[in-house]
PDB file of C-alpha atoms in Angstrom:
ATOM      1  CA  UNK A   1      -2.458 -20.344   1.462  1.00 96.00           C
ATOM      2  CA  UNK A   2      -1.009 -16.873   1.193  1.00 96.00           C
ATOM      3  CA  UNK A   3      -2.103 -13.483   2.465  1.00 94.00           C
ATOM      4  CA  UNK A   4      -1.741 -12.220  -1.104  1.00 95.00           C
ATOM      5  CA  UNK A   5      -4.646 -13.150  -3.363  1.00 95.00           C
ATOM      6  CA  UNK A   6      -2.426 -12.359  -6.357  1.00 95.00           C
ATOM      7  CA  UNK A   7       0.170 -14.862  -5.181  1.00 96.00           C
ATOM      8  CA  UNK A   8      -2.538 -17.493  -4.649  1.00 96.00           C
ATOM      9  CA  UNK A   9      -3.579 -17.066  -8.279  1.00 94.00           C
ATOM     10  CA  UNK A  10       0.036 -17.314  -9.467  1.00 94.00           C
ATOM     11  CA  UNK A  11       0.600 -20.491  -7.486  1.00 94.00           C
ATOM     12  CA  UNK A  12      -2.590 -22.039  -8.872  1.00 94.00           C
ATOM     13  CA  UNK A  13      -1.532 -21.109 -12.408  1.00 93.00           C
ATOM     14  CA  UNK A  14       1.919 -22.606 -11.816  1.00 92.00           C
ATOM     15  CA  UNK A  15       0.378 -25.878 -10.634  1.00 92.00           C
ATOM     16  CA  UNK A  16      -1.765 -26.079 -13.757  1.00 91.00           C
ATOM     17  CA  UNK A  17       1.289 -25.262 -15.907  1.00 89.00           C
ATOM     18  CA  UNK A  18       3.086 -28.102 -14.147  1.00 85.00           C
ATOM     19  CA  UNK A  19       0.393 -30.429 -15.471  1.00 87.00           C
ATOM     20  CA  UNK A  20      -1.156 -31.072 -12.066  1.00 88.00           C
ATOM     21  CA  UNK A  21      -4.904 -31.652 -12.321  1.00 88.00           C
ATOM     22  CA  UNK A  22      -6.798 -29.537  -9.836  1.00 90.00           C
ATOM     23  CA  UNK A  23     -10.347 -30.705  -9.137  1.00 90.00           C
ATOM     24  CA  UNK A  24     -10.991 -28.065  -6.555  1.00 94.00           C
ATOM     25  CA  UNK A  25      -8.852 -25.305  -5.075  1.00 96.00           C
ATOM     26  CA  UNK A  26      -9.466 -23.862  -1.615  1.00 97.00           C
ATOM     27  CA  UNK A  27      -7.863 -20.546  -0.750  1.00 97.00           C
ATOM     28  CA  UNK A  28      -6.987 -19.089   2.637  1.00 97.00           C
ATOM     29  CA  UNK A  29      -5.305 -15.852   3.675  1.00 96.00           C
ATOM     30  CA  UNK A  30      -3.658 -17.148   6.847  1.00 96.00           C
ATOM     31  CA  UNK A  31      -3.132 -20.279   8.911  1.00 96.00           C
ATOM     32  CA  UNK A  32      -6.308 -19.944  10.951  1.00 97.00           C
ATOM     33  CA  UNK A  33      -8.456 -19.670   7.819  1.00 97.00           C
ATOM     34  CA  UNK A  34      -6.659 -22.660   6.318  1.00 97.00           C
ATOM     35  CA  UNK A  35      -7.270 -24.805   9.409  1.00 97.00           C
ATOM     36  CA  UNK A  36     -10.973 -23.952   9.155  1.00 97.00           C
ATOM     37  CA  UNK A  37     -10.919 -25.081   5.513  1.00 97.00           C
ATOM     38  CA  UNK A  38      -9.214 -28.357   6.479  1.00 97.00           C
ATOM     39  CA  UNK A  39     -11.840 -29.092   9.139  1.00 97.00           C
ATOM     40  CA  UNK A  40     -14.568 -28.954   6.496  1.00 96.00           C
ATOM     41  CA  UNK A  41     -12.842 -30.413   3.438  1.00 96.00           C
ATOM     42  CA  UNK A  42     -10.540 -33.207   2.331  1.00 96.00           C
ATOM     43  CA  UNK A  43      -7.452 -32.095   0.430  1.00 96.00           C
ATOM     44  CA  UNK A  44      -4.544 -33.860  -1.302  1.00 95.00           C
ATOM     45  CA  UNK A  45      -1.939 -31.084  -1.110  1.00 96.00           C
ATOM     46  CA  UNK A  46      -1.294 -27.909   0.858  1.00 97.00           C
ATOM     47  CA  UNK A  47       0.829 -25.014  -0.422  1.00 97.00           C
ATOM     48  CA  UNK A  48       1.683 -22.562   2.283  1.00 96.00           C
ATOM     49  CA  UNK A  49       3.377 -19.186   2.739  1.00 95.00           C
ATOM     50  CA  UNK A  50       5.191 -18.376   6.010  1.00 93.00           C
ATOM     51  CA  UNK A  51       4.792 -14.648   6.717  1.00 89.00           C
ATOM     52  CA  UNK A  52       1.087 -14.059   7.215  1.00 91.00           C
ATOM     53  CA  UNK A  53      -1.046 -12.213   9.748  1.00 91.00           C
ATOM     54  CA  UNK A  54      -3.133 -13.984  12.434  1.00 94.00           C
ATOM     55  CA  UNK A  55      -1.354 -17.355  12.148  1.00 95.00           C
ATOM     56  CA  UNK A  56       1.883 -17.788  10.227  1.00 93.00           C
ATOM     57  CA  UNK A  57       2.761 -20.719   8.031  1.00 94.00           C
ATOM     58  CA  UNK A  58       5.101 -22.443  10.478  1.00 94.00           C
ATOM     59  CA  UNK A  59       2.474 -22.460  13.221  1.00 96.00           C
ATOM     60  CA  UNK A  60      -0.087 -23.693  10.698  1.00 97.00           C
ATOM     61  CA  UNK A  61       2.144 -26.634   9.728  1.00 96.00           C
ATOM     62  CA  UNK A  62       2.483 -27.551  13.409  1.00 96.00           C
ATOM     63  CA  UNK A  63      -1.312 -27.373  13.823  1.00 96.00           C
ATOM     64  CA  UNK A  64      -2.246 -29.456  10.769  1.00 96.00           C
ATOM     65  CA  UNK A  65      -1.966 -32.819  12.610  1.00 95.00           C
ATOM     66  CA  UNK A  66      -4.682 -31.613  15.028  1.00 95.00           C
ATOM     67  CA  UNK A  67      -7.110 -31.987  12.129  1.00 96.00           C
ATOM     68  CA  UNK A  68      -7.548 -35.752  11.859  1.00 95.00           C
ATOM     69  CA  UNK A  69      -8.508 -35.768   8.179  1.00 94.00           C
ATOM     70  CA  UNK A  70      -5.461 -33.667   7.235  1.00 95.00           C
ATOM     71  CA  UNK A  71      -2.837 -35.886   8.867  1.00 93.00           C
ATOM     72  CA  UNK A  72      -0.283 -36.959   6.281  1.00 92.00           C
ATOM     73  CA  UNK A  73      -1.379 -34.471   3.648  1.00 96.00           C
ATOM     74  CA  UNK A  74       1.830 -33.213   1.988  1.00 96.00           C
ATOM     75  CA  UNK A  75       2.667 -29.572   2.678  1.00 97.00           C
ATOM     76  CA  UNK A  76       4.972 -27.489   0.485  1.00 97.00           C
ATOM     77  CA  UNK A  77       6.074 -24.066   1.678  1.00 96.00           C
ATOM     78  CA  UNK A  78       6.246 -21.206  -0.858  1.00 95.00           C
ATOM     79  CA  UNK A  79       7.839 -18.200   0.774  1.00 93.00           C
ATOM     80  CA  UNK A  80      10.269 -15.300   0.587  1.00 92.00           C
ATOM     81  CA  UNK A  81      11.894 -16.598   3.783  1.00 87.00           C
ATOM     82  CA  UNK A  82      14.832 -18.473   2.307  1.00 82.00           C
ATOM     83  CA  UNK A  83      17.106 -18.943   5.308  1.00 84.00           C
ATOM     84  CA  UNK A  84      18.343 -22.351   6.339  1.00 84.00           C
ATOM     85  CA  UNK A  85      16.731 -21.980   9.757  1.00 86.00           C
ATOM     86  CA  UNK A  86      13.325 -21.346   8.184  1.00 88.00           C
ATOM     87  CA  UNK A  87      13.757 -24.378   5.934  1.00 90.00           C
ATOM     88  CA  UNK A  88      14.772 -26.549   8.899  1.00 92.00           C
ATOM     89  CA  UNK A  89      11.879 -25.235  11.018  1.00 91.00           C
ATOM     90  CA  UNK A  90       9.396 -25.933   8.237  1.00 93.00           C
ATOM     91  CA  UNK A  91      10.677 -29.418   7.477  1.00 94.00           C
ATOM     92  CA  UNK A  92      10.901 -30.260  11.187  1.00 94.00           C
ATOM     93  CA  UNK A  93       7.319 -29.094  11.666  1.00 93.00           C
ATOM     94  CA  UNK A  94       6.170 -31.450   8.922  1.00 93.00           C
ATOM     95  CA  UNK A  95       6.513 -29.682   5.570  1.00 96.00           C
ATOM     96  CA  UNK A  96       7.674 -31.940   2.738  1.00 95.00           C
ATOM     97  CA  UNK A  97       8.939 -29.299   0.318  1.00 94.00           C
ATOM     98  CA  UNK A  98      10.235 -25.729   0.253  1.00 95.00           C
ATOM     99  CA  UNK A  99      10.084 -23.242  -2.627  1.00 95.00           C
ATOM    100  CA  UNK A 100      11.630 -19.788  -2.392  1.00 94.00           C
ATOM    101  CA  UNK A 101       9.972 -16.752  -3.975  1.00 95.00           C
ATOM    102  CA  UNK A 102      10.556 -15.624  -6.655  1.00 94.00           C
ATOM    103  CA  UNK A 103       9.875 -18.993  -8.263  1.00 93.00           C
ATOM    104  CA  UNK A 104       9.373 -20.377 -11.749  1.00 91.00           C
ATOM    105  CA  UNK A 105       6.645 -22.842 -12.785  1.00 88.00           C
ATOM    106  CA  UNK A 106       9.428 -25.397 -13.295  1.00 90.00           C
ATOM    107  CA  UNK A 107      10.479 -25.040  -9.665  1.00 92.00           C
ATOM    108  CA  UNK A 108       6.890 -25.623  -8.572  1.00 92.00           C
ATOM    109  CA  UNK A 109       6.795 -28.738 -10.736  1.00 91.00           C
ATOM    110  CA  UNK A 110      10.136 -29.948  -9.397  1.00 93.00           C
ATOM    111  CA  UNK A 111       9.105 -29.623  -5.756  1.00 93.00           C
ATOM    112  CA  UNK A 112       5.409 -30.496  -5.863  1.00 93.00           C
ATOM    113  CA  UNK A 113       5.272 -33.562  -8.117  1.00 92.00           C
ATOM    114  CA  UNK A 114       7.592 -35.683  -5.919  1.00 93.00           C
ATOM    115  CA  UNK A 115       5.481 -35.107  -2.798  1.00 92.00           C
ATOM    116  CA  UNK A 116       2.479 -36.314  -4.808  1.00 90.00           C
ATOM    117  CA  UNK A 117       4.418 -39.438  -5.733  1.00 87.00           C
ATOM    118  CA  UNK A 118       4.948 -38.364  -9.329  1.00 83.00           C
ATOM    119  CA  UNK A 119       8.088 -37.830 -11.363  1.00 77.00           C
ATOM    120  CA  UNK A 120       8.921 -34.184 -12.108  1.00 72.00           C
TER     121      UNK A 120
ATOM    122  CA  UNK B   1      21.776 -17.145  -7.127  1.00 49.00           C
ATOM    123  CA  UNK B   2      23.585 -16.435  -3.874  1.00 49.00           C
ATOM    124  CA  UNK B   3      26.184 -13.765  -3.301  1.00 50.00           C
ATOM    125  CA  UNK B   4      29.081 -14.390  -0.947  1.00 47.00           C
ATOM    126  CA  UNK B   5      28.410 -11.486   1.306  1.00 47.00           C
ATOM    127  CA  UNK B   6      28.852 -11.083   5.037  1.00 47.00           C
ATOM    128  CA  UNK B   7      27.404  -8.392   7.229  1.00 51.00           C
ATOM    129  CA  UNK B   8      30.857  -7.561   8.538  1.00 41.00           C
ATOM    130  CA  UNK B   9      32.685  -7.074   5.276  1.00 42.00           C
ATOM    131  CA  UNK B  10      29.847  -5.662   3.193  1.00 49.00           C
ATOM    132  CA  UNK B  11      28.265  -3.080   5.387  1.00 54.00           C
ATOM    133  CA  UNK B  12      28.396  -0.118   3.043  1.00 55.00           C
ATOM    134  CA  UNK B  13      25.759   0.911   0.603  1.00 60.00           C
ATOM    135  CA  UNK B  14      28.174   0.836  -2.339  1.00 63.00           C
ATOM    136  CA  UNK B  15      28.737  -2.849  -1.636  1.00 84.00           C
ATOM    137  CA  UNK B  16      25.092  -3.705  -1.207  1.00 89.00           C
ATOM    138  CA  UNK B  17      23.854  -1.706  -4.197  1.00 93.00           C
ATOM    139  CA  UNK B  18      24.738  -4.517  -6.658  1.00 94.00           C
ATOM    140  CA  UNK B  19      22.945  -6.989  -4.395  1.00 94.00           C
ATOM    141  CA  UNK B  20      19.807  -4.859  -4.439  1.00 96.00           C
ATOM    142  CA  UNK B  21      20.117  -4.446  -8.226  1.00 97.00           C
ATOM    143  CA  UNK B  22      20.332  -8.204  -8.654  1.00 97.00           C
ATOM    144  CA  UNK B  23      17.432  -8.848  -6.283  1.00 97.00           C
ATOM    145  CA  UNK B  24      15.244  -6.479  -8.325  1.00 98.00           C
ATOM    146  CA  UNK B  25      16.358  -7.888 -11.690  1.00 98.00           C
ATOM    147  CA  UNK B  26      15.580 -11.457 -10.603  1.00 97.00           C
ATOM    148  CA  UNK B  27      12.103 -10.665  -9.299  1.00 97.00           C
ATOM    149  CA  UNK B  28      11.190  -8.796 -12.490  1.00 97.00           C
ATOM    150  CA  UNK B  29      12.546 -11.526 -14.736  1.00 96.00           C
ATOM    151  CA  UNK B  30      11.108 -14.514 -12.864  1.00 95.00           C
ATOM    152  CA  UNK B  31       7.745 -13.167 -11.714  1.00 95.00           C
ATOM    153  CA  UNK B  32       6.999 -10.574 -14.406  1.00 95.00           C
ATOM    154  CA  UNK B  33       8.766 -12.124 -17.389  1.00 93.00           C
ATOM    155  CA  UNK B  34      10.629  -8.888 -18.006  1.00 94.00           C
ATOM    156  CA  UNK B  35      14.385  -8.387 -18.137  1.00 95.00           C
ATOM    157  CA  UNK B  36      15.295  -5.060 -16.588  1.00 94.00           C
ATOM    158  CA  UNK B  37      18.545  -3.258 -15.925  1.00 92.00           C
ATOM    159  CA  UNK B  38      19.081  -0.389 -13.486  1.00 92.00           C
ATOM    160  CA  UNK B  39      18.935   3.054 -15.094  1.00 93.00           C
ATOM    161  CA  UNK B  40      20.391   6.358 -14.003  1.00 87.00           C
ATOM    162  CA  UNK B  41      18.098   7.930 -11.444  1.00 79.00           C
ATOM    163  CA  UNK B  42      18.812  11.492 -12.503  1.00 77.00           C
ATOM    164  CA  UNK B  43      17.338  10.804 -15.939  1.00 78.00           C
ATOM    165  CA  UNK B  44      14.077   9.379 -14.651  1.00 80.00           C
ATOM    166  CA  UNK B  45      11.665  10.308 -11.928  1.00 80.00           C
ATOM    167  CA  UNK B  46       9.327   7.629 -10.622  1.00 75.00           C
ATOM    168  CA  UNK B  47       5.831   8.786  -9.831  1.00 84.00           C
ATOM    169  CA  UNK B  48       4.576   7.889  -6.354  1.00 85.00           C
ATOM    170  CA  UNK B  49       0.944   7.110  -7.062  1.00 92.00           C
ATOM    171  CA  UNK B  50       1.637   3.758  -5.419  1.00 95.00           C
ATOM    172  CA  UNK B  51       4.205   2.989  -2.727  1.00 95.00           C
ATOM    173  CA  UNK B  52       4.615  -0.531  -1.368  1.00 97.00           C
ATOM    174  CA  UNK B  53       6.602  -0.963   1.852  1.00 96.00           C
ATOM    175  CA  UNK B  54       8.117  -3.909   3.670  1.00 96.00           C
ATOM    176  CA  UNK B  55       9.885  -3.465   6.992  1.00 94.00           C
ATOM    177  CA  UNK B  56      13.049  -5.302   7.975  1.00 92.00           C
ATOM    178  CA  UNK B  57      13.891  -6.006  11.612  1.00 91.00           C
ATOM    179  CA  UNK B  58      16.769  -7.770  13.286  1.00 89.00           C
ATOM    180  CA  UNK B  59      20.279  -7.955  11.847  1.00 85.00           C
ATOM    181  CA  UNK B  60      19.079  -5.606   9.124  1.00 86.00           C
ATOM    182  CA  UNK B  61      16.708  -2.909  10.313  1.00 90.00           C
ATOM    183  CA  UNK B  62      14.978  -0.565   7.914  1.00 92.00           C
ATOM    184  CA  UNK B  63      12.421  -0.372   5.148  1.00 94.00           C
ATOM    185  CA  UNK B  64      12.235  -1.293   1.480  1.00 96.00           C
ATOM    186  CA  UNK B  65       9.863   0.670  -0.722  1.00 96.00           C
ATOM    187  CA  UNK B  66       8.711   0.234  -4.314  1.00 97.00           C
ATOM    188  CA  UNK B  67       7.238   3.332  -5.989  1.00 95.00           C
ATOM    189  CA  UNK B  68       5.603   3.776  -9.366  1.00 96.00           C
ATOM    190  CA  UNK B  69       2.762   5.491 -11.187  1.00 95.00           C
ATOM    191  CA  UNK B  70      -0.785   4.201 -11.158  1.00 95.00           C
ATOM    192  CA  UNK B  71      -0.555   3.103 -14.790  1.00 96.00           C
ATOM    193  CA  UNK B  72       2.694   1.235 -14.123  1.00 97.00           C
ATOM    194  CA  UNK B  73       1.248  -0.432 -11.033  1.00 97.00           C
ATOM    195  CA  UNK B  74      -1.623  -1.723 -13.196  1.00 97.00           C
ATOM    196  CA  UNK B  75       0.876  -2.967 -15.807  1.00 97.00           C
ATOM    197  CA  UNK B  76       2.939  -4.728 -13.132  1.00 97.00           C
ATOM    198  CA  UNK B  77      -0.178  -6.432 -11.783  1.00 97.00           C
ATOM    199  CA  UNK B  78      -1.182  -7.475 -15.288  1.00 96.00           C
ATOM    200  CA  UNK B  79       2.249  -8.968 -15.920  1.00 95.00           C
ATOM    201  CA  UNK B  80       2.083 -10.927 -12.671  1.00 94.00           C
ATOM    202  CA  UNK B  81      -1.464 -12.153 -13.106  1.00 93.00           C
ATOM    203  CA  UNK B  82      -1.373 -12.726 -16.831  1.00 90.00           C
ATOM    204  CA  UNK B  83      -4.542 -10.640 -17.113  1.00 91.00           C
ATOM    205  CA  UNK B  84      -5.723  -7.203 -16.115  1.00 90.00           C
ATOM    206  CA  UNK B  85      -6.258  -6.740 -12.399  1.00 89.00           C
ATOM    207  CA  UNK B  86      -9.879  -6.909 -11.295  1.00 89.00           C
ATOM    208  CA  UNK B  87      -9.610  -4.110  -8.767  1.00 93.00           C
ATOM    209  CA  UNK B  88      -7.370  -1.429  -7.313  1.00 93.00           C
ATOM    210  CA  UNK B  89      -6.983  -3.697  -4.293  1.00 94.00           C
ATOM    211  CA  UNK B  90      -5.520  -6.409  -6.487  1.00 96.00           C
ATOM    212  CA  UNK B  91      -3.079  -3.903  -7.996  1.00 97.00           C
ATOM    213  CA  UNK B  92      -1.922  -2.960  -4.497  1.00 97.00           C
ATOM    214  CA  UNK B  93      -1.670  -6.627  -3.568  1.00 97.00           C
ATOM    215  CA  UNK B  94       0.562  -7.306  -6.585  1.00 97.00           C
ATOM    216  CA  UNK B  95       2.835  -4.351  -5.847  1.00 98.00           C
ATOM    217  CA  UNK B  96       3.078  -5.421  -2.212  1.00 97.00           C
ATOM    218  CA  UNK B  97       4.147  -8.899  -3.284  1.00 97.00           C
ATOM    219  CA  UNK B  98       6.798  -7.506  -5.608  1.00 98.00           C
ATOM    220  CA  UNK B  99       8.137  -5.441  -2.708  1.00 98.00           C
ATOM    221  CA  UNK B 100       8.033  -8.488  -0.435  1.00 96.00           C
ATOM    222  CA  UNK B 101       9.899 -10.662  -2.926  1.00 97.00           C
ATOM    223  CA  UNK B 102      12.581  -8.041  -3.553  1.00 97.00           C
ATOM    224  CA  UNK B 103      13.121  -7.637   0.207  1.00 96.00           C
ATOM    225  CA  UNK B 104      13.285 -11.391   0.732  1.00 94.00           C
ATOM    226  CA  UNK B 105      15.522 -11.942  -2.265  1.00 95.00           C
ATOM    227  CA  UNK B 106      17.856  -9.186  -1.067  1.00 94.00           C
ATOM    228  CA  UNK B 107      18.276 -10.539   2.447  1.00 91.00           C
ATOM    229  CA  UNK B 108      18.594 -14.113   1.222  1.00 89.00           C
ATOM    230  CA  UNK B 109      21.656 -13.022  -0.754  1.00 90.00           C
ATOM    231  CA  UNK B 110      23.405 -11.709   2.347  1.00 86.00           C
ATOM    232  CA  UNK B 111      24.880 -14.649   4.178  1.00 72.00           C
ATOM    233  CA  UNK B 112      24.468 -14.062   7.871  1.00 71.00           C
ATOM    234  CA  UNK B 113      21.483 -11.769   7.426  1.00 71.00           C
ATOM    235  CA  UNK B 114      18.857 -14.160   6.160  1.00 68.00           C
ATOM    236  CA  UNK B 115      18.607 -16.082   9.442  1.00 75.00           C
ATOM    237  CA  UNK B 116      18.581 -13.002  11.615  1.00 82.00           C
ATOM    238  CA  UNK B 117      16.331 -10.632   9.724  1.00 87.00           C
ATOM    239  CA  UNK B 118      12.546 -10.684   9.727  1.00 88.00           C
ATOM    240  CA  UNK B 119      10.266  -9.137   7.127  1.00 91.00           C
ATOM    241  CA  UNK B 120       6.942  -7.490   7.841  1.00 92.00           C
ATOM    242  CA  UNK B 121       3.885  -8.162   5.730  1.00 91.00           C
ATOM    243  CA  UNK B 122       3.654  -5.523   2.973  1.00 94.00           C
ATOM    244  CA  UNK B 123       1.798  -2.229   3.278  1.00 94.00           C
ATOM    245  CA  UNK B 124       0.730  -0.306   0.177  1.00 96.00           C
ATOM    246  CA  UNK B 125      -0.167   3.390   0.058  1.00 94.00           C
ATOM    247  CA  UNK B 126      -1.940   4.849  -2.961  1.00 92.00           C
ATOM    248  CA  UNK B 127      -2.894   8.370  -3.902  1.00 87.00           C
ATOM    249  CA  UNK B 128      -1.156  11.424  -5.224  1.00 73.00           C
ATOM    250  CA  UNK B 129      -0.509  13.598  -2.214  1.00 79.00           C
ATOM    251  CA  UNK B 130       1.581  11.990   0.442  1.00 79.00           C
ATOM    252  CA  UNK B 131       5.138  11.766   1.691  1.00 77.00           C
ATOM    253  CA  UNK B 132       6.820   8.767   3.244  1.00 76.00           C
ATOM    254  CA  UNK B 133       8.889   9.709   6.289  1.00 77.00           C
ATOM    255  CA  UNK B 134      11.164   6.938   7.474  1.00 74.00           C
ATOM    256  CA  UNK B 135      12.819   7.072  10.881  1.00 73.00           C
ATOM    257  CA  UNK B 136      15.774   5.186   9.455  1.00 71.00           C
ATOM    258  CA  UNK B 137      19.007   7.141   9.898  1.00 76.00           C
ATOM    259  CA  UNK B 138      21.545   5.028   8.036  1.00 81.00           C
ATOM    260  CA  UNK B 139      22.356   4.285   4.438  1.00 86.00           C
ATOM    261  CA  UNK B 140      19.948   4.587   1.532  1.00 90.00           C
ATOM    262  CA  UNK B 141      20.286   2.862  -1.807  1.00 93.00           C
ATOM    263  CA  UNK B 142      17.968   2.997  -4.780  1.00 94.00           C
ATOM    264  CA  UNK B 143      17.575   0.815  -7.831  1.00 96.00           C
ATOM    265  CA  UNK B 144      15.525   2.323 -10.609  1.00 96.00           C
ATOM    266  CA  UNK B 145      14.397   0.210 -13.531  1.00 96.00           C
ATOM    267  CA  UNK B 146      12.146   0.824 -16.512  1.00 96.00           C
ATOM    268  CA  UNK B 147       9.096  -1.385 -16.871  1.00 96.00           C
ATOM    269  CA  UNK B 148       7.395  -0.825 -20.215  1.00 93.00           C
ATOM    270  CA  UNK B 149       9.388   2.420 -20.443  1.00 92.00           C
ATOM    271  CA  UNK B 150       8.071   3.725 -17.147  1.00 94.00           C
ATOM    272  CA  UNK B 151      10.285   4.105 -14.065  1.00 95.00           C
ATOM    273  CA  UNK B 152       9.898   1.897 -11.020  1.00 97.00           C
ATOM    274  CA  UNK B 153      11.943   2.955  -8.026  1.00 96.00           C
ATOM    275  CA  UNK B 154      13.101   0.474  -5.372  1.00 97.00           C
ATOM    276  CA  UNK B 155      14.661   2.092  -2.308  1.00 95.00           C
ATOM    277  CA  UNK B 156      16.228   0.385   0.683  1.00 94.00           C
ATOM    278  CA  UNK B 157      16.835   2.460   3.795  1.00 92.00           C
ATOM    279  CA  UNK B 158      18.808   0.785   6.557  1.00 89.00           C
ATOM    280  CA  UNK B 159      19.665   1.831  10.094  1.00 84.00           C
ATOM    281  CA  UNK B 160      23.335   1.954  10.930  1.00 70.00           C
TER     282      UNK B 160
END
């Protein structure tokens, strides 16, 4: 989830480069769109920006448990907001990982594989 | 990479210029796969076919802009996407993200600023005939780099 379609493509490419098999990828431009996707689909992983219009990433992370089928799905933030307070807010809200932009495919691998129970 | 910088001791543009330079260099290297170094502004003039803008509010208040020609904007988008952009909208999206990442990378390098400074979502203006008038009345610093031999100008204007 990112308000930039270009960034969504880059993240997807990075996941594939990390060797993560993607059966199906759902995209959303903000938290509200992503919640709508979660209500209709089962997912194994959520990657989420913070600064977005309509509903930001932190609010989205707080709202995810309201969708029964999405409870426990690992969430990794990918954002330009690199401050400690943002990291703490995200992890407190339920995120399991935090990647700062700009990021390399290796950083995506390093942060995403562990939350999927795999070795980086 | 983090720079030991505090808002109190490094409040002048000459001190923050290297931080902006580094923020730009890192975004270009990591996201575009291109090593760039700042060039002398007087020797190059960046076209303003595209201008991406991100606002800063809080401990740092101002605006960061990224300007380049239309052709360069398309090349930047291609480097980010790994393929030619499908539309002008996608080119603007890519330039906006570059601007966003430079702004975020810059503030994250200033200890004390990152927690107390918010970024806006990017805005991108395209077209040949326009001027950007900022209400910022403080310091201005510019980092100009060459991407595929074409100038890209990154300017940070901050309120005092």
